[in-house]
XYZ file of C-alpha atoms in Angstrom:
110
model
C -0.088 0.031 -0.406
C 3.302 2.460 1.188
C 4.629 1.514 -2.774
C 1.836 3.754 -5.011
C 2.845 7.068 -3.305
C -0.823 8.780 -2.373
C -3.937 6.457 -2.628
C -2.610 5.292 1.050
C -2.865 8.448 2.362
C -6.309 9.946 0.511
C -8.100 6.979 1.060
C -7.309 7.162 4.889
C -8.352 11.241 5.493
C -11.353 10.805 3.581
C -12.894 7.246 4.956
C -15.676 7.905 7.289
C -14.634 5.046 8.582
C -11.494 6.448 9.998
C -11.696 8.054 13.634
C -8.208 7.297 14.719
C -5.376 10.797 14.608
C -2.397 8.634 14.753
C -3.300 6.518 10.772
C -4.396 10.740 10.216
C -1.296 11.761 11.037
C 0.687 9.617 9.713
C -1.791 9.439 5.966
C -0.443 13.281 5.879
C 2.931 12.642 7.325
C 2.856 9.886 4.559
C 1.491 12.393 1.761
C 3.852 15.524 3.116
C 7.148 13.430 2.619
C 6.328 11.668 -0.832
C 5.327 14.825 -2.054
C 8.760 16.510 -0.849
C 11.184 13.671 -2.407
C 9.204 14.291 -5.530
C 9.692 17.552 -5.763
C 13.757 17.202 -5.179
C 13.640 14.193 -7.267
C 12.359 16.956 -10.359
C 14.800 19.318 -9.247
C 17.352 16.213 -9.573
C 16.573 15.861 -12.919
C 15.227 11.876 -11.902
C 11.620 10.954 -13.615
C 13.015 7.587 -13.307
C 11.485 6.818 -10.120
C 8.415 9.439 -10.348
C 7.223 7.443 -13.491
C 7.871 4.678 -11.738
C 6.005 4.707 -8.697
C 4.448 8.169 -8.473
C 2.572 8.284 -11.560
C 0.542 4.122 -11.459
C -0.150 5.847 -7.785
C -1.367 8.746 -8.947
C -3.336 6.953 -11.002
C -5.371 4.276 -9.358
C -6.142 7.401 -6.634
C -7.912 8.418 -9.954
C -10.353 5.048 -10.488
C -10.955 4.859 -6.658
C -11.659 8.164 -6.333
C -14.311 8.366 -9.022
C -15.209 5.310 -7.916
C -16.010 6.474 -4.338
C -17.066 9.122 -5.396
C -20.072 7.127 -7.749
C -20.937 4.367 -4.583
C -20.735 6.572 -2.279
C -24.314 6.967 -1.782
C -25.013 3.690 -2.094
C -22.496 3.040 0.962
C -24.325 5.799 3.289
C -27.460 4.664 2.455
C -26.515 0.634 3.942
C -24.765 2.881 7.056
C -28.399 4.587 7.442
C -30.165 1.151 7.472
C -27.497 -0.547 10.065
C -27.985 2.124 11.655
C -31.742 2.479 12.026
C -31.263 -1.363 12.765
C -29.274 -0.670 16.108
C -31.634 1.822 17.144
C -34.595 -0.522 16.659
C -33.564 -2.525 19.744
C -34.080 0.716 22.138
C -32.448 1.909 24.266
C -28.902 0.656 26.438
C -29.715 -1.588 29.661
C -29.234 0.723 31.566
C -26.016 -0.126 34.580
C -26.309 -2.421 37.675
C -26.925 -0.506 40.255
C -24.537 -0.796 43.204
C -25.209 -1.620 46.813
C -24.936 1.615 49.026
C -22.802 0.432 52.151
C -24.929 2.041 55.198
C -21.923 3.455 58.497
C -22.376 0.882 61.074
C -21.805 4.258 63.301
C -24.388 5.046 65.496
C -26.238 1.680 65.418
C -26.777 -0.444 68.143
C -25.486 -4.166 69.196
C -28.223 -5.446 69.570
């Protein structure tokens, strides 16, 4: 997944299921570091790594983002149905009550 540069980072950042801050930070770092590397390779005139790693990744990113946009309504509808089904079961059960301890001061033995 790290071979094709922008695909992984963009999919992680755009995913509605990803709520992980660390993964988001790693995705941003991945995009920034490899973007800087591409810029340095272009400055040096070394186009072979860019053609090998970056061009297929950019094309794959475009394809996945187009597919994601086309089927987004399908995925969001399925998520709403799943959420509605979980709401049908009713509110969550209350937690068990804890026994209250009475202080023993002021009690007489008897």
